[in-house]
Tab-separated table of C-alpha atoms in Angstrom:
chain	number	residue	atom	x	y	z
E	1	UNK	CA	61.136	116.956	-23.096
E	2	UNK	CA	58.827	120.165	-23.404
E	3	UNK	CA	60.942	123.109	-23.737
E	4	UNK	CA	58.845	126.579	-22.429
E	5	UNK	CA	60.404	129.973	-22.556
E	6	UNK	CA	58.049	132.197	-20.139
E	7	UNK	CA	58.568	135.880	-21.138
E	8	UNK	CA	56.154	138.283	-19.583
E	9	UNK	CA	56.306	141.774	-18.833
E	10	UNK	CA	54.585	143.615	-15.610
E	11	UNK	CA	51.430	143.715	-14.228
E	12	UNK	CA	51.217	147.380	-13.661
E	13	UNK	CA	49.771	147.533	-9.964
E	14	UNK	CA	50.072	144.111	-8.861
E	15	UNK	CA	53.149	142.033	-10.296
E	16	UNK	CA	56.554	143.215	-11.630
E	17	UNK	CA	57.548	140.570	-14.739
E	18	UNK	CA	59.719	138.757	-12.427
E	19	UNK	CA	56.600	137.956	-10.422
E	20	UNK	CA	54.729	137.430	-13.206
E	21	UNK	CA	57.296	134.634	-14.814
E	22	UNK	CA	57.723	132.771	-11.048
E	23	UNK	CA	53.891	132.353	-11.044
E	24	UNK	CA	53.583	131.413	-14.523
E	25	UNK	CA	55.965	128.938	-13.970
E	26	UNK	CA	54.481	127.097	-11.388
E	27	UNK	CA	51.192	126.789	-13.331
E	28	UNK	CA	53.479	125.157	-16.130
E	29	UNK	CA	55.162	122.610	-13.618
E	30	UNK	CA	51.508	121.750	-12.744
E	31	UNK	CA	50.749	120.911	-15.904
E	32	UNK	CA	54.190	118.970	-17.320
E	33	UNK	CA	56.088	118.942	-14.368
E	34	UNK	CA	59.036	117.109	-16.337
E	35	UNK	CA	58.726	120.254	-18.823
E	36	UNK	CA	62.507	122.566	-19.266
E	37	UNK	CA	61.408	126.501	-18.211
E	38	UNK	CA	63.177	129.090	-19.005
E	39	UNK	CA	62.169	132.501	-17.440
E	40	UNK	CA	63.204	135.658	-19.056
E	41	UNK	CA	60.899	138.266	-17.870
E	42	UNK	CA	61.095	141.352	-20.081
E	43	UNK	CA	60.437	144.968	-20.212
E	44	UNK	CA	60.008	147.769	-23.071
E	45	UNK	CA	61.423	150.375	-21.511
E	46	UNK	CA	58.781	151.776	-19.255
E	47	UNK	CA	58.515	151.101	-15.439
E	48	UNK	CA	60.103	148.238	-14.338
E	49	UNK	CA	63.021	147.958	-16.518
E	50	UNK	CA	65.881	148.423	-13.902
E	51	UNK	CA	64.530	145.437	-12.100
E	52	UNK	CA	64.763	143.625	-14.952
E	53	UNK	CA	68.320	144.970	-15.708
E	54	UNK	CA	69.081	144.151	-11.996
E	55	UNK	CA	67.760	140.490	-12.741
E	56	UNK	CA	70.284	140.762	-15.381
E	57	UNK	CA	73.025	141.086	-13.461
E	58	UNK	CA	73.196	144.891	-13.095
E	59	UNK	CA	73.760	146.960	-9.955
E	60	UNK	CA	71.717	149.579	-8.222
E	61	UNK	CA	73.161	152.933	-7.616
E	62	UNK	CA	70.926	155.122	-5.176
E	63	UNK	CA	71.208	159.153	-4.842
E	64	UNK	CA	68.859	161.622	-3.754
E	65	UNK	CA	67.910	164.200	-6.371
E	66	UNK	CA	65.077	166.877	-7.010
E	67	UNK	CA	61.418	165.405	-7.722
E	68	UNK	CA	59.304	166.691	-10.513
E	69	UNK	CA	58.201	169.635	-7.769
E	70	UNK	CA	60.209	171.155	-5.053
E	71	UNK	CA	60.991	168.162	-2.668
E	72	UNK	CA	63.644	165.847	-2.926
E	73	UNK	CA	63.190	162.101	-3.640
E	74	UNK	CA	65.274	158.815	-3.440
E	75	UNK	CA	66.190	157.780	-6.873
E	76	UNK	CA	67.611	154.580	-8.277
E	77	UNK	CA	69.619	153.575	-11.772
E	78	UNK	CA	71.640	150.626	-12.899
E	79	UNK	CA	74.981	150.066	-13.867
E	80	UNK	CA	75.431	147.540	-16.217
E	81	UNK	CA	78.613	146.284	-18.242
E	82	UNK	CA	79.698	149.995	-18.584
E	83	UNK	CA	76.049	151.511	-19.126
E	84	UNK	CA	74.064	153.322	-16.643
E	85	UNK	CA	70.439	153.144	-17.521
E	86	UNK	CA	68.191	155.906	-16.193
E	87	UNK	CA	64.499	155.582	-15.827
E	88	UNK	CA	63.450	158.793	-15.944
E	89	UNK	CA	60.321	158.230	-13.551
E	90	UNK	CA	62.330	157.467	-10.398
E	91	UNK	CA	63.162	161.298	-10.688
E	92	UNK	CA	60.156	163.095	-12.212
E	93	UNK	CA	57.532	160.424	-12.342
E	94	UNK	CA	53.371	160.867	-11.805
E	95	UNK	CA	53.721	158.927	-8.730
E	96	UNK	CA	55.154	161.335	-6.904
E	97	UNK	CA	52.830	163.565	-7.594
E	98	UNK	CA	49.098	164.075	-7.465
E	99	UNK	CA	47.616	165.273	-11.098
E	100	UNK	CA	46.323	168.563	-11.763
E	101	UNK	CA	46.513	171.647	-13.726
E	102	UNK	CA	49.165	173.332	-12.212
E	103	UNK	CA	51.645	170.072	-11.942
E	104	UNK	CA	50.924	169.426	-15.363
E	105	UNK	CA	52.130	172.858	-16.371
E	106	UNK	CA	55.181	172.689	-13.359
E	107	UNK	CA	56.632	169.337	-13.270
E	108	UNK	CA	59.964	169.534	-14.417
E	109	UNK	CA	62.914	166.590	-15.075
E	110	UNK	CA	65.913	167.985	-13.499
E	111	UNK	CA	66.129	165.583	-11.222
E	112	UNK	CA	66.567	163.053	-14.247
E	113	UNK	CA	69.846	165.117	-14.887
E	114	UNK	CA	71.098	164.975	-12.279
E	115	UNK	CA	71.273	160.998	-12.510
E	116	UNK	CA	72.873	161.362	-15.749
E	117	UNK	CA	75.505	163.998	-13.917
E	118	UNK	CA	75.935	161.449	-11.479
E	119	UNK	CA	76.600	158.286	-13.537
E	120	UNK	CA	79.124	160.230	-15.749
E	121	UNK	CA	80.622	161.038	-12.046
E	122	UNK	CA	81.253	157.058	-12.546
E	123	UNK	CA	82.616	157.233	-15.719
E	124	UNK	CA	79.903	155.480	-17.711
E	125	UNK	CA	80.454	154.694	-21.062
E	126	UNK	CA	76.941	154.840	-22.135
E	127	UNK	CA	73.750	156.292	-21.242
E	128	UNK	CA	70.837	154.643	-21.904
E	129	UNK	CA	67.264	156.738	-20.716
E	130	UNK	CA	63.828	155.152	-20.253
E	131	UNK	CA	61.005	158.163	-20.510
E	132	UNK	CA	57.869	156.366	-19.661
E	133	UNK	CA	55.295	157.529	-16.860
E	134	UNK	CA	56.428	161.160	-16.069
E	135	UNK	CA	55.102	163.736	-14.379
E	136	UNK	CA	57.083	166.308	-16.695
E	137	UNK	CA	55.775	168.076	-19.990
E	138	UNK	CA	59.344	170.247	-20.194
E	139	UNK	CA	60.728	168.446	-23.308
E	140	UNK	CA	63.677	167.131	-21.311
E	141	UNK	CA	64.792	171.299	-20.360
E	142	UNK	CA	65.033	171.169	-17.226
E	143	UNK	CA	67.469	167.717	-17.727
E	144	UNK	CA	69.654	169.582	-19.901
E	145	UNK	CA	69.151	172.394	-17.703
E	146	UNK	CA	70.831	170.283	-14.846
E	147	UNK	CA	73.681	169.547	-17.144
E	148	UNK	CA	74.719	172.818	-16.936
E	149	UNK	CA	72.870	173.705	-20.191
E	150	UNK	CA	71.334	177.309	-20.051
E	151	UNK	CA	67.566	177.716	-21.132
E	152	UNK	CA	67.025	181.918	-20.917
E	153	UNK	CA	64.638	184.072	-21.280
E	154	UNK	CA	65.268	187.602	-23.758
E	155	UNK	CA	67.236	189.293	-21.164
E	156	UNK	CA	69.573	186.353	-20.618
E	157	UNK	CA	68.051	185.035	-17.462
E	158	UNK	CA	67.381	181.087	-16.527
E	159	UNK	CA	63.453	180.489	-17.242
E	160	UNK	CA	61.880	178.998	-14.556
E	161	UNK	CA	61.484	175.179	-14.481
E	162	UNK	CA	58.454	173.187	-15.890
E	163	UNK	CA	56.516	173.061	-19.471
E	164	UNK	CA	54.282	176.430	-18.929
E	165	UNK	CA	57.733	178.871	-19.018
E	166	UNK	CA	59.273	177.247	-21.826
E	167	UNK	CA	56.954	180.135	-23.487
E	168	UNK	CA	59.333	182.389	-22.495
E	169	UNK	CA	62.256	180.828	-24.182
E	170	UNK	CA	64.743	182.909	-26.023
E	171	UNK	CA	68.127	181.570	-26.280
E	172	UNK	CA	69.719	178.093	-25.327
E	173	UNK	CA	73.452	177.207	-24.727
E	174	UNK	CA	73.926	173.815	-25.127
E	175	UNK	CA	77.525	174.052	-24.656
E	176	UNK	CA	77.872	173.059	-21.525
E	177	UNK	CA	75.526	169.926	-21.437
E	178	UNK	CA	77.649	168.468	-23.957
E	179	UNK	CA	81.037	169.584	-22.786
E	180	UNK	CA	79.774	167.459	-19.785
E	181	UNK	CA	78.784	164.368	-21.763
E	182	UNK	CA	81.677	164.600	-23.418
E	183	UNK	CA	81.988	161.487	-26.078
E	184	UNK	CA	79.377	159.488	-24.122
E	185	UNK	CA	77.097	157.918	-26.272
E	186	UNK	CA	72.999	158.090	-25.190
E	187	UNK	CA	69.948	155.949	-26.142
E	188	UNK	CA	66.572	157.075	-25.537
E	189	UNK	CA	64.348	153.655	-24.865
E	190	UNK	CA	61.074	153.996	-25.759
E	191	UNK	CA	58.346	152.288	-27.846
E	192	UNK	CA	56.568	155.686	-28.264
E	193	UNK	CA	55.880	157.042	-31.880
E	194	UNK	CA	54.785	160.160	-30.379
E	195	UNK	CA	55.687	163.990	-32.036
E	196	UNK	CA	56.881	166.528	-29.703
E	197	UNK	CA	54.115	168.478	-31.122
E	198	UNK	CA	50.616	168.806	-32.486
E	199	UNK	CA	47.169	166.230	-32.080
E	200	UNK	CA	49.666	163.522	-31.278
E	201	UNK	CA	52.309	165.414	-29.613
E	202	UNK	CA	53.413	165.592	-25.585
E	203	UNK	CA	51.198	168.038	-24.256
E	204	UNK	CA	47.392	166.486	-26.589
E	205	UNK	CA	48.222	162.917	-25.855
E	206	UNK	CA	50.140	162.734	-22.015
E	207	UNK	CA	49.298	165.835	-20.931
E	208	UNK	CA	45.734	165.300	-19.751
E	209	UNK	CA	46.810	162.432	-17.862
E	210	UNK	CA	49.025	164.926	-15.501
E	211	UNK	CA	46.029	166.870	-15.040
E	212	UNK	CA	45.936	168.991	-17.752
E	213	UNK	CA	42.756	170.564	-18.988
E	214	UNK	CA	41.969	171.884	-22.624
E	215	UNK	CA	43.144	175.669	-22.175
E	216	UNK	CA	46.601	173.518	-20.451
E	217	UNK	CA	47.093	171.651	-23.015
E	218	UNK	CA	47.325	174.138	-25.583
E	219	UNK	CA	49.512	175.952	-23.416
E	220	UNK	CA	51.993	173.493	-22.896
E	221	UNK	CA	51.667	172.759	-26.532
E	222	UNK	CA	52.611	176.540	-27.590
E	223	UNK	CA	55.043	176.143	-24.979
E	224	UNK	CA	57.054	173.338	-26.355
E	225	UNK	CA	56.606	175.140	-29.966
E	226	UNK	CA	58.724	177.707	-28.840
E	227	UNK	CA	61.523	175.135	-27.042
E	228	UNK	CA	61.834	173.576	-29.974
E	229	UNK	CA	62.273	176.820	-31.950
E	230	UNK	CA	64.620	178.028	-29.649
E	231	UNK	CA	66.752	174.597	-29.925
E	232	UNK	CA	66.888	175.451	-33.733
E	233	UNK	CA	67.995	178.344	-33.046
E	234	UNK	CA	70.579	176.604	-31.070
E	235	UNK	CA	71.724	174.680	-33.830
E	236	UNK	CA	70.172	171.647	-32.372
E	237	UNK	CA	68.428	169.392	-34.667
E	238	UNK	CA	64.493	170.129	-35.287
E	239	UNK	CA	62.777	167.840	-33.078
E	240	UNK	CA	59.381	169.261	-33.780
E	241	UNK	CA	57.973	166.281	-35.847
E	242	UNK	CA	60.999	163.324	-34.869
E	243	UNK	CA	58.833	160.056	-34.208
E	244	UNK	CA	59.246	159.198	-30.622
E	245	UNK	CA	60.451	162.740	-29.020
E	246	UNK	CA	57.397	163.121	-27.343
E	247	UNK	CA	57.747	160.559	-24.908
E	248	UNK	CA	57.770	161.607	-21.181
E	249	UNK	CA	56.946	164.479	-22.013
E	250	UNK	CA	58.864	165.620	-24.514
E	251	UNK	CA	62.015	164.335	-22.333
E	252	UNK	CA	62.578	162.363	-25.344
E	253	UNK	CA	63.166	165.429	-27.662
E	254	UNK	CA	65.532	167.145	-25.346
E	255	UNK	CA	67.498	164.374	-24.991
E	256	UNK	CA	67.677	164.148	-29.433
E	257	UNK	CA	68.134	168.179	-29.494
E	258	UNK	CA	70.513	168.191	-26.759
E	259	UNK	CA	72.841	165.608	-26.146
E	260	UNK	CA	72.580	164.078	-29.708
E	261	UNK	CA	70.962	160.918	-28.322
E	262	UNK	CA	69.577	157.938	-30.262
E	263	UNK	CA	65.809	156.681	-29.757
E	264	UNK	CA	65.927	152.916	-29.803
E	265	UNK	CA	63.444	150.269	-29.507
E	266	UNK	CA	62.887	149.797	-25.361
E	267	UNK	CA	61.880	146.341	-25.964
E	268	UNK	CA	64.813	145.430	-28.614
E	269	UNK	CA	67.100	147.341	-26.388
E	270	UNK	CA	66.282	145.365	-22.763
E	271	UNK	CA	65.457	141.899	-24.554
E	272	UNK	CA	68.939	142.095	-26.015
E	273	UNK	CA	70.312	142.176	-22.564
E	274	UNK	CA	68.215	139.384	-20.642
E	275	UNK	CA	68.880	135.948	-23.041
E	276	UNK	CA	64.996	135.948	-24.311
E	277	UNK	CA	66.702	135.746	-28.151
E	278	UNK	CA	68.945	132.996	-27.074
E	279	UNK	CA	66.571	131.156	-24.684
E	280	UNK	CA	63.731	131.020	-27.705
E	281	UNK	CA	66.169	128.740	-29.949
E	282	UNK	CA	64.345	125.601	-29.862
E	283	UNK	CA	61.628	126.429	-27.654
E	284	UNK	CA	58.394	124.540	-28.382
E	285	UNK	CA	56.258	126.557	-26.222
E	286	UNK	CA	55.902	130.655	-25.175
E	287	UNK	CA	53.968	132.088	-22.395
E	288	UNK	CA	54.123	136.301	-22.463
E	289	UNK	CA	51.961	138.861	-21.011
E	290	UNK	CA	51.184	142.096	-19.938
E	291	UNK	CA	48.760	143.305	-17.205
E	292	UNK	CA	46.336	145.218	-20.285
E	293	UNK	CA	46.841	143.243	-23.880
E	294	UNK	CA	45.204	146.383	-25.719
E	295	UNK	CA	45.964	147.753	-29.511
E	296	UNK	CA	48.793	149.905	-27.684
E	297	UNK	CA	50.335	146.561	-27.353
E	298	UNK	CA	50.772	146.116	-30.932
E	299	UNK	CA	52.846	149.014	-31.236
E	300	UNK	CA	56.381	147.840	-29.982
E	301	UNK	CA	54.984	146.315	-26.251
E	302	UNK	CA	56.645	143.944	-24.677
E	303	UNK	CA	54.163	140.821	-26.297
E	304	UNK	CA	54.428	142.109	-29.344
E	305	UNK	CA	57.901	141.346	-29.300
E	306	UNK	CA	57.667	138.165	-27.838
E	307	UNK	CA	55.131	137.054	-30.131
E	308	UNK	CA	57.138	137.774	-33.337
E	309	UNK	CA	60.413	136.192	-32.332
E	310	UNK	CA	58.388	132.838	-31.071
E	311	UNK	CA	56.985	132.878	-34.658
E	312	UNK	CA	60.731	133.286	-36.181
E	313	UNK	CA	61.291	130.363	-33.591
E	314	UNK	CA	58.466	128.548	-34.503
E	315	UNK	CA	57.221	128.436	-31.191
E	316	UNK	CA	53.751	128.129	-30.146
E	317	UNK	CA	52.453	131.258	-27.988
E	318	UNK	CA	50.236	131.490	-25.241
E	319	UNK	CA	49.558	134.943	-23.695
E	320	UNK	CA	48.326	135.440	-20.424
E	321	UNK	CA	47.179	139.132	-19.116
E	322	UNK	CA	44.777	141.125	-16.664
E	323	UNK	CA	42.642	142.049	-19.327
E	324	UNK	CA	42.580	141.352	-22.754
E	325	UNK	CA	40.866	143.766	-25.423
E	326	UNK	CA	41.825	142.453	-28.943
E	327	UNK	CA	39.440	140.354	-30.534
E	328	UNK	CA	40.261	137.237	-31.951
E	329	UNK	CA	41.807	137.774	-35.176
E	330	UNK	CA	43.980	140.440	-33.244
E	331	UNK	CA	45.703	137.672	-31.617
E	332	UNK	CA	45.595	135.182	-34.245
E	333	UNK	CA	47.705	138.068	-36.267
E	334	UNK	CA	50.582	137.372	-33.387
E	335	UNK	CA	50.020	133.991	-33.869
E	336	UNK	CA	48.569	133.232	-30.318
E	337	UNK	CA	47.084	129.712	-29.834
E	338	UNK	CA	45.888	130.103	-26.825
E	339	UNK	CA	44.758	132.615	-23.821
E	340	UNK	CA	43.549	134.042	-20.778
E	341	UNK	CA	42.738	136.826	-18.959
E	342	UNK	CA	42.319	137.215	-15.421
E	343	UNK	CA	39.481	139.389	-14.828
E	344	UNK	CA	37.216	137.094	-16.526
E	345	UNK	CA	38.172	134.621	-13.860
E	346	UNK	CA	37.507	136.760	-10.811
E	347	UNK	CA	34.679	138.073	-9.523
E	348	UNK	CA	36.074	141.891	-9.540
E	349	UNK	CA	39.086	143.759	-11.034
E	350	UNK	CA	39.959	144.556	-7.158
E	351	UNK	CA	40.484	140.182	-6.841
E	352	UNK	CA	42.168	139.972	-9.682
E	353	UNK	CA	44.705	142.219	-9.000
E	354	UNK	CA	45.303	141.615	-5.296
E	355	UNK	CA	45.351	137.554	-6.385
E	356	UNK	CA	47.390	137.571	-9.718
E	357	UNK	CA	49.827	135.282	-8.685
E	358	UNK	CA	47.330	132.695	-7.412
E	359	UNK	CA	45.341	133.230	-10.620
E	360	UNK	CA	48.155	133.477	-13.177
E	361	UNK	CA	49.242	129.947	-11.816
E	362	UNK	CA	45.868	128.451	-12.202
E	363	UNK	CA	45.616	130.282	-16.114
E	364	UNK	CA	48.730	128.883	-16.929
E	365	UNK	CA	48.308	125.380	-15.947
E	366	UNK	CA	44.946	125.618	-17.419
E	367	UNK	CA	46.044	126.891	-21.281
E	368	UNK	CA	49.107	124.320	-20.925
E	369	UNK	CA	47.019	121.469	-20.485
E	370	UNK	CA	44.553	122.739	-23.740
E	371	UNK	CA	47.727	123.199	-25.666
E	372	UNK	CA	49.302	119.799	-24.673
E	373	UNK	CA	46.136	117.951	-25.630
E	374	UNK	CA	46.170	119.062	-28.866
């Protein structure tokens, strides 16, 4: 009997990775229909990891808790096995918002802690942060700030929120942030090399996307110069160059400066908590995805990770996606056999996405067939 592991992350926009898996599955049954699937849809830590988590077996916890602006917004994390994880966009992300100059320089992520305030409320043992799609370029002050950590100005007064008046950062007292954490142990999840700083940094490389022009960016970027100075001067660790603390907006830093948090692999991280590793012993066939296989996808994603564990497994990979923009010897390098993208069976990207399901069965069953002829 055929053994297939199916292990796709999201379709950003039209499937979450559970989705994904049910409708690759059924294009797999259409092909061997006596075949053994396993689905472990996956995640790297950006949006759409608590469903996965909840898939897992975790449970939703739902509070209200300031946006990235000045509204309130209904916000979601999971408890599991002790942890609370905390996707940071539920409380600050871009979707709440709509991207321009001055939310770029505004957005702020105290609303993310306030999640962590609340899931220490319920004595979690671990905190585990995801920092993808933000609205926020604050390097994670206005987080700490929530934590009863105080971010002043030279007279001793609280800075306003957002990334344009960390300029005017002085002094920080981190005391009482970690006073409040206490001996929990936090994990920043993130596949994002990023700087806080510089050409690759928060502000040059996410900013824009916020809304922020040129003269913005080099604002923000100045701005988080200073936060990190002033963290220093703290006698929190220099976060100015650490690989990965500019993710969501520099949320990743804070959390490194301020709470003494560890940045992990997101995709490592949720994969060791969903059975892929386990379900991939003896597999003789892998089906992963994303909804944009790019070079970015290389670089930690959720296929990437896929692909080199069903070569330690000696597995044989198909990938199916959206869109697909690595040439061939890109894919050969993960050791893909065979694959598809959706867009070049649709007759616009507006089909494709609105009929993924329907199209990722037909794919599927398609490249299974090629792969069992062979």
């Amino acid at each position: 009997m055929t053994r297939v592991v199916i292990a796709p992350d999201k379709f950003k926009g039209s499937l979450t990775a559970i989705e994904v898996a049910e409708a690759i599955a059924l294009g797999v049954r259409d092909a061997l229909p006596d075949a053994d699937i396993t689905t472990c849809p996956v995640a790297d830590g950006g949006e759409g990891t608590l469903e996965i988590l909840e898939n897992a077996g975790g449970t939703w916890v739902q509070l209200p808790v300031r946006g990235p602006l000045a509204e309130q917004v209904e916000a979601r994390y999971v408890l599991l096995d002790g942890a609370a994880y905390i996707e940071s966009a539920r409380a600050c992300g871009i979707e709440f918002v709509t991207p321009s100059p001055e939310v770029a320089l505004t957005a702020h992520t105290w609303g993310v802690g306030e999640l962590l305030a609340h899931a220490l409320d319920r004595d979690a043992r671990r905190l585990v942060l995801t920092v993808g799609g933000t609205a926020s370029t604050d390097g994670g002050a206005g987080m700490l700030a929530a934590l009863g950590a105080g971010v002043l100005d030279s007279s001793g007064a609280p800075v306003d929120l957002g990334g344009r008046a960390l300029a005017r950062v002085a002094q920080v007292d981190l005391a009482p942030a970690r006073a409040r954490l206490g001996e929990v142990p936090v994990a920043v999840a993130t596949d994002v090399t990023n700087p806080l700083l510089g050409p690759n940094g928060a502000a040059t490389i996410f900013g824009p996307q916020k809304g922020a022009g040129r003269d913005d960016v080099a604002r923000l970027d100045a701005a988080l110069t200073q936060w990190a100075k002033a963290l220093v001067k703290a006698g929190a660790r220099d976060i100015s160059t650490v690989p990965g603390a500019g993710a969501g907006g520099g949320i990743a830093g804070g959390a490194v400066a301020g709470l003494g948090a560890n940045v992990e692999s997101g995709f490592d991280l949720i994969a060791s908590l969903t059975g892929v590793d386990a379900a991939l012993g003896g597999a003789d066939l892998v089906i992963t995805g994303e909804g944009s296989l790019d070079e970015q996808s290389l670089s930690g994603k959720a296929p990437a990770g896929i692909a080199a564990r069903a070569g330690r497994a000696g597995a044989s990979l198909l990938i199916l996606a959206g869109r697909i923009q690595l040439d061939a010897a890109a894919l050969a390098g993960l050791g893909v056999v065979g694959s598809s993208a959706l867009i070049d069976h649709a007759p616009s990207l507006g089909h494709a996405r609105t009929h993924a399901a329907e199209l990722l069965r037909a794919r599927a069953e398609v490249l299974v067939r090629e792969w069992a002829a062979r």
